[in-house]
PDB file of C-alpha atoms in Angstrom:
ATOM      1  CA  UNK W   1      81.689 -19.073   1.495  1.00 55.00           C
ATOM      2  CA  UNK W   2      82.458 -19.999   5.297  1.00 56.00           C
ATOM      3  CA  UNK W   3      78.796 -19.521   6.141  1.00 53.00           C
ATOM      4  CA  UNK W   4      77.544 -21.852   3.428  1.00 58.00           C
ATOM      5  CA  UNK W   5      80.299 -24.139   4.554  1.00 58.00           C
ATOM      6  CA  UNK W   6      79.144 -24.095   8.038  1.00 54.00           C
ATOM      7  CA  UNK W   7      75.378 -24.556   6.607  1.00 54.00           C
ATOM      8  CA  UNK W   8      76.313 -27.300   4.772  1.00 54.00           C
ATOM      9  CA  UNK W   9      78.441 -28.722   7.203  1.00 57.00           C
ATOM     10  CA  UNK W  10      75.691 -28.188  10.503  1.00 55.00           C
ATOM     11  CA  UNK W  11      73.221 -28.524   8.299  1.00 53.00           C
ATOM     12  CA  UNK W  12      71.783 -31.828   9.916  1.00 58.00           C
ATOM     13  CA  UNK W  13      68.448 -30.660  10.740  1.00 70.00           C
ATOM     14  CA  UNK W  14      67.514 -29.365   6.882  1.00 80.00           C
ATOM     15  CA  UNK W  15      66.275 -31.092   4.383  1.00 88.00           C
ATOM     16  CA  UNK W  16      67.816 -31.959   1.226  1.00 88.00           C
ATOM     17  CA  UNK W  17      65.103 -29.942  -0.695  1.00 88.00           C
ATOM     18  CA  UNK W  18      66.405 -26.744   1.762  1.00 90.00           C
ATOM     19  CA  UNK W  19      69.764 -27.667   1.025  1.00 91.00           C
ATOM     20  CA  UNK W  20      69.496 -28.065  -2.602  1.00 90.00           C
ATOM     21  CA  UNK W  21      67.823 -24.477  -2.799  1.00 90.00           C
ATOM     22  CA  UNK W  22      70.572 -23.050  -0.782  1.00 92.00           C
ATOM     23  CA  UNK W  23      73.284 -24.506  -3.523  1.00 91.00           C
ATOM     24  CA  UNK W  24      71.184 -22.853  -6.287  1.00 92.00           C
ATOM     25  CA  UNK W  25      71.296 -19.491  -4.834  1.00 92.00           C
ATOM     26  CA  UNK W  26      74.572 -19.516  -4.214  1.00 92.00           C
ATOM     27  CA  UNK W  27      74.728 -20.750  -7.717  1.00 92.00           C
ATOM     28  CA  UNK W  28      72.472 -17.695  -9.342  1.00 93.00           C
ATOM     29  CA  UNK W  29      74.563 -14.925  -7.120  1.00 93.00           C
ATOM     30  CA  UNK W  30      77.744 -16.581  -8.767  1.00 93.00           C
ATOM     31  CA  UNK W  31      76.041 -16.224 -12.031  1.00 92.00           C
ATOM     32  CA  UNK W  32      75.038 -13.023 -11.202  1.00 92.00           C
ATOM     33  CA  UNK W  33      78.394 -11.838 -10.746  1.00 92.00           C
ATOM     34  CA  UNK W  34      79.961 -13.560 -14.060  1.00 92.00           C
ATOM     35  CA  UNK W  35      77.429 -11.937 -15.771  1.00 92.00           C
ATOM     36  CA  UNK W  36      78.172  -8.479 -14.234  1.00 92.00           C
ATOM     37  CA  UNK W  37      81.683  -8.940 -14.902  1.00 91.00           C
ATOM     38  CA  UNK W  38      81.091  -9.973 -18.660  1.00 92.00           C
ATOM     39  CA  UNK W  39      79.284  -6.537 -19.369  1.00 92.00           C
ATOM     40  CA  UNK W  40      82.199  -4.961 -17.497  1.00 91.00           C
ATOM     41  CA  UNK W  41      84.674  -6.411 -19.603  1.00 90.00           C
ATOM     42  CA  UNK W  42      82.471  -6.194 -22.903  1.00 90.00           C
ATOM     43  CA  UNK W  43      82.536  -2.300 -21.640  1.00 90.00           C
ATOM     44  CA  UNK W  44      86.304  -2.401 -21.417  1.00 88.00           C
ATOM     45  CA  UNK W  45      87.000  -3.838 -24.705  1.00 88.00           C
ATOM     46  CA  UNK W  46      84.643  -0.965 -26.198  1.00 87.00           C
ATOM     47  CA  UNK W  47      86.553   1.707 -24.887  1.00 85.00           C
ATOM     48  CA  UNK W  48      89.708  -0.060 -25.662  1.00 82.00           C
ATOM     49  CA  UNK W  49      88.774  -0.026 -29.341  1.00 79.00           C
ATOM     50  CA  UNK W  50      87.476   3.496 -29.336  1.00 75.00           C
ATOM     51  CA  UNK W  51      90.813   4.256 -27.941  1.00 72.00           C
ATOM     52  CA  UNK W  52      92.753   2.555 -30.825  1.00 68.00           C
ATOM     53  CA  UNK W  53      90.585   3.733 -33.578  1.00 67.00           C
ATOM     54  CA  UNK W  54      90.681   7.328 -32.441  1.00 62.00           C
ATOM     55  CA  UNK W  55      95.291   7.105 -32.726  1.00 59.00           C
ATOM     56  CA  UNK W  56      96.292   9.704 -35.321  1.00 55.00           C
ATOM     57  CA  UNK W  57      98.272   6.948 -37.094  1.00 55.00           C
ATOM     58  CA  UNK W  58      97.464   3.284 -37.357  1.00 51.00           C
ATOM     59  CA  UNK W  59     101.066   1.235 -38.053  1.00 47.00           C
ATOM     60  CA  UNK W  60     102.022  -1.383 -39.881  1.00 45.00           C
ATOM     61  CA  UNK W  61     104.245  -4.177 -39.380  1.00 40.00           C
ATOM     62  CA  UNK W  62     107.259  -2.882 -41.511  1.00 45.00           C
ATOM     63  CA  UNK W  63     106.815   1.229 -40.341  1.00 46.00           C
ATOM     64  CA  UNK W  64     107.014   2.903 -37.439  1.00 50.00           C
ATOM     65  CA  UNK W  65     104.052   3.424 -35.686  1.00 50.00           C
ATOM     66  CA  UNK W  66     102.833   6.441 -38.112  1.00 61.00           C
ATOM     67  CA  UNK W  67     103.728   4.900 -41.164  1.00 65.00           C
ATOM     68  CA  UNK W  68     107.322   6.134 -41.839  1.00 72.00           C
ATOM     69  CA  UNK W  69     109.929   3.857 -43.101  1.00 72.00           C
ATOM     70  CA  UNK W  70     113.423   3.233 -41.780  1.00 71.00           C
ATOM     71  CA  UNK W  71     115.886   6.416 -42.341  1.00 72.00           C
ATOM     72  CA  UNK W  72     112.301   8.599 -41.353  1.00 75.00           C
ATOM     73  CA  UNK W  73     110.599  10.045 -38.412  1.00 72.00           C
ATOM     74  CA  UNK W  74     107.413  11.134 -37.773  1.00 68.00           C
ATOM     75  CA  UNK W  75     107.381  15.113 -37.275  1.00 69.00           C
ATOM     76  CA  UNK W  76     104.204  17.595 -36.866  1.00 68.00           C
ATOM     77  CA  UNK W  77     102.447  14.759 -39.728  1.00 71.00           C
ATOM     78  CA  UNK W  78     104.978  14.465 -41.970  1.00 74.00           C
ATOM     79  CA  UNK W  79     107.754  11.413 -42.441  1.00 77.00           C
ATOM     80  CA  UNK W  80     110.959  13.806 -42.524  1.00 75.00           C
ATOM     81  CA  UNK W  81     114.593  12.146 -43.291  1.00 76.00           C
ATOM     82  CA  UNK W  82     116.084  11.273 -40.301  1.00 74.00           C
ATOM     83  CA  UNK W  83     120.305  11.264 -39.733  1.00 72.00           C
ATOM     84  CA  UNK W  84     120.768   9.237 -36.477  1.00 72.00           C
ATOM     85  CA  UNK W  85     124.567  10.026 -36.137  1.00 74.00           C
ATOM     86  CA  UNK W  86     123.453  13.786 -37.092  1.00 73.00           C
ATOM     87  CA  UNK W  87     120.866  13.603 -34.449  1.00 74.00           C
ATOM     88  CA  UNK W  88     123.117  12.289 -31.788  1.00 78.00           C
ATOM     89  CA  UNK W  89     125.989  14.459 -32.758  1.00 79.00           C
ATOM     90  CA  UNK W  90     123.887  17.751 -32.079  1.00 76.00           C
ATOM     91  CA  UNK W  91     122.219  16.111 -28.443  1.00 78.00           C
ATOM     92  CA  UNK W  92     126.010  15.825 -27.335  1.00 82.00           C
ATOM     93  CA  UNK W  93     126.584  19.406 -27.888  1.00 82.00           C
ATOM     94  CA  UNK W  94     123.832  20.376 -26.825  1.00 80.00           C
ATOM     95  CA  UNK W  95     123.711  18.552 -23.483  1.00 82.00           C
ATOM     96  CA  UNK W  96     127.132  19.808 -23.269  1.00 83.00           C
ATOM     97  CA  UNK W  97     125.892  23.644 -23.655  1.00 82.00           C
ATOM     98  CA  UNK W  98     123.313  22.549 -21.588  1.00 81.00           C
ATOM     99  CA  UNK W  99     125.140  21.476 -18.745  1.00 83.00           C
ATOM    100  CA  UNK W 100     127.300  24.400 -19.198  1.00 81.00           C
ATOM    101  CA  UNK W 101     124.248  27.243 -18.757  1.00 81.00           C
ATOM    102  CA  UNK W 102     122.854  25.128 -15.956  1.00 82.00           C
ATOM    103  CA  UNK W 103     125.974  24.989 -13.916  1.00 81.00           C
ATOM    104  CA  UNK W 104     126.408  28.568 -13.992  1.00 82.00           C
ATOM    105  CA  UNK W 105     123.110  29.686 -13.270  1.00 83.00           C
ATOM    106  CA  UNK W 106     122.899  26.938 -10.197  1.00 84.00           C
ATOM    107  CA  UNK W 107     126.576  28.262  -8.964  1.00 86.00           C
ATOM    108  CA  UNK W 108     125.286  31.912  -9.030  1.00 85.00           C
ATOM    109  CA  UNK W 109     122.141  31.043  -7.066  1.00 82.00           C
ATOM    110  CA  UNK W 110     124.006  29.081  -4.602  1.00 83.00           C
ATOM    111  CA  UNK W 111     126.414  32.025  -4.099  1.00 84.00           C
ATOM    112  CA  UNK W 112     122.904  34.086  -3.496  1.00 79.00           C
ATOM    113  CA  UNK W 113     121.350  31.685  -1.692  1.00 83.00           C
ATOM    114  CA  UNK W 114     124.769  31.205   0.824  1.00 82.00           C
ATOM    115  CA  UNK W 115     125.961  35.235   0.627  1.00 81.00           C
ATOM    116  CA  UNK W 116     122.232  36.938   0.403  1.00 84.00           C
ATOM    117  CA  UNK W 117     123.604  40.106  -1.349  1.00 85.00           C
ATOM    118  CA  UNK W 118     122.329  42.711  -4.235  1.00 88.00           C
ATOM    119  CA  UNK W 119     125.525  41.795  -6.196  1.00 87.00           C
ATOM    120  CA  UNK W 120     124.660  37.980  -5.918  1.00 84.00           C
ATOM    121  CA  UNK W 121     121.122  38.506  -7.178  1.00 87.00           C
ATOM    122  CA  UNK W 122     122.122  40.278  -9.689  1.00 90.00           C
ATOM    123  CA  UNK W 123     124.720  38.056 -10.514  1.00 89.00           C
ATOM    124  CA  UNK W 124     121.962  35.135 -10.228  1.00 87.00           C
ATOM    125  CA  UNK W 125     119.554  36.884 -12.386  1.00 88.00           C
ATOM    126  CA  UNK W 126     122.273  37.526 -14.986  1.00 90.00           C
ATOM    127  CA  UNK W 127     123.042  33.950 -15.274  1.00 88.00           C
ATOM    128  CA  UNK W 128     119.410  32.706 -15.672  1.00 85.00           C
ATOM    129  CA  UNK W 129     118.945  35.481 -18.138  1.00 87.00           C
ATOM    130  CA  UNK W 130     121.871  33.575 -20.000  1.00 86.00           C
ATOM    131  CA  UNK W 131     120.622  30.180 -19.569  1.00 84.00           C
ATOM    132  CA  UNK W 132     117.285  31.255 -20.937  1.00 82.00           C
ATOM    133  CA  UNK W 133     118.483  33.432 -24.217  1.00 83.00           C
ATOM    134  CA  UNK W 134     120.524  29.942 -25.315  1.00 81.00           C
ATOM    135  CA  UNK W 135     117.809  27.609 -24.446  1.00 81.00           C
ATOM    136  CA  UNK W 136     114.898  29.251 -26.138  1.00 79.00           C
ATOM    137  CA  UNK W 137     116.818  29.689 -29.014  1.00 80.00           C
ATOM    138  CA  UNK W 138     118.066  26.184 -29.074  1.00 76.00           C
ATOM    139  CA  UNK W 139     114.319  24.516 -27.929  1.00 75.00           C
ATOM    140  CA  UNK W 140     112.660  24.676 -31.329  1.00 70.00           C
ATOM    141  CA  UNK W 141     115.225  23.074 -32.965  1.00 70.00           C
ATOM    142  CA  UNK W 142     115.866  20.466 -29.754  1.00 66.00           C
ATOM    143  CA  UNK W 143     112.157  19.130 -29.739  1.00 66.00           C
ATOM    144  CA  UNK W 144     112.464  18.382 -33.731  1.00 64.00           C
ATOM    145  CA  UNK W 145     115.792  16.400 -33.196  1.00 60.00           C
ATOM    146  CA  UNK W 146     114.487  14.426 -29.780  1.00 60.00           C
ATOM    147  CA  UNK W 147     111.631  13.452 -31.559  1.00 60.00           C
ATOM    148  CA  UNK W 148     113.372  12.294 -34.648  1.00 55.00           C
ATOM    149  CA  UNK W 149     115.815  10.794 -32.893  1.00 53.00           C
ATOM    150  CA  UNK W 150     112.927   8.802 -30.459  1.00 55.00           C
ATOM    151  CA  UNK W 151     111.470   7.763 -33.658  1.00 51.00           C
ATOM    152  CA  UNK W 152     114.511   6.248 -35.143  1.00 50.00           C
ATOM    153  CA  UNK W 153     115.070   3.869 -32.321  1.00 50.00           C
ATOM    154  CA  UNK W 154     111.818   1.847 -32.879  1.00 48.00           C
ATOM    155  CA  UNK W 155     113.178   0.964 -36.555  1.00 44.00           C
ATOM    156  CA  UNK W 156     114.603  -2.583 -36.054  1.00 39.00           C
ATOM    157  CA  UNK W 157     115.296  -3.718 -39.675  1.00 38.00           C
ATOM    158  CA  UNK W 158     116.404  -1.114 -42.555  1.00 38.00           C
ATOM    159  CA  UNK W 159     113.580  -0.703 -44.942  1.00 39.00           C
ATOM    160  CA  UNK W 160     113.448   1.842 -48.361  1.00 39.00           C
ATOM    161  CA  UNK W 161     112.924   5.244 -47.873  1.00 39.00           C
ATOM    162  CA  UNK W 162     109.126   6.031 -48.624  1.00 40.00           C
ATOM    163  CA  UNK W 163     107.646   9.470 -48.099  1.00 36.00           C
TER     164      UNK W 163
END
């Protein structure tokens, strides 16, 4: 843009016919480039709406983004009732437990990692064996009440319960 500035501006010695077909090139490179970003854009909203159509559930204005209505969460394609209180009740405890199994487990490494002994590895290992047992038995059940529990806070008005 300087240049053609500068063209313009020294641009004494041309003639208006050389100016004028300066200003329409300039003019067809800007078109040019419009053009090129139209298709890019017309690409973009293609892929956009491949993207939407291809969402497992489509949403309504009165559900949840896979169709359940207030009180019910989407879980592995089904709505299934959902207790908020319940659900927050049991995450308590269990990020209580959690905290619990964590603490001892890091405490025990720390002792290894600060005291390098057999009985502190052992001790270590003991502890993460502990941690482990209670969270893979608590997991399964976790993942279904985080995810209900997720899906309850996008419900802003109370609606009937549909299944």
């Amino acid at each position: 843009m300087k240049l053609f500035g500068l063209l313009l501006g020294c641009g004494l010695s041309q003639t208006l016919d050389e100016r004028v077909a300066i200003l329409e090139d300039a003019v067809m490179q800007q078109h040019k480039e419009i053009d090129q970003l139209k298709q890019r854009l017309t690409k973009a909203e293609t892929e956009i709406s491949v993207l939407e159509s291809s969402l497992t559930c489509g949403g309504a204005a009165f559900h949840d983004v896979c169709g359940c209505a207030s009180g019910y969460a989407y879980y592995q394609g089904e709505c299934v009732p959902s207790d908020e209180a319940a659900a927050r009740a049991w995450i308590e405890e269990f990020n209580v437990d959690y905290q619990f199994y964590v603490h001892d487990a890091s405490d025990a490494y720390f002792a290894y990692e600060t005291n390098i002994t057999d009985a502190n590895l052992a001790a270590a290992g003991a502890a993460s064996a502990r941690f482990g047992a209670w969270y893979s038995a608590h997991i399964p059940h976790a993942i279904r009440v985080f995810d209900c529990f997720s899906a309850t806070q996008t419900h802003s008005t109370p609606k009937t319960a549909q299944r």
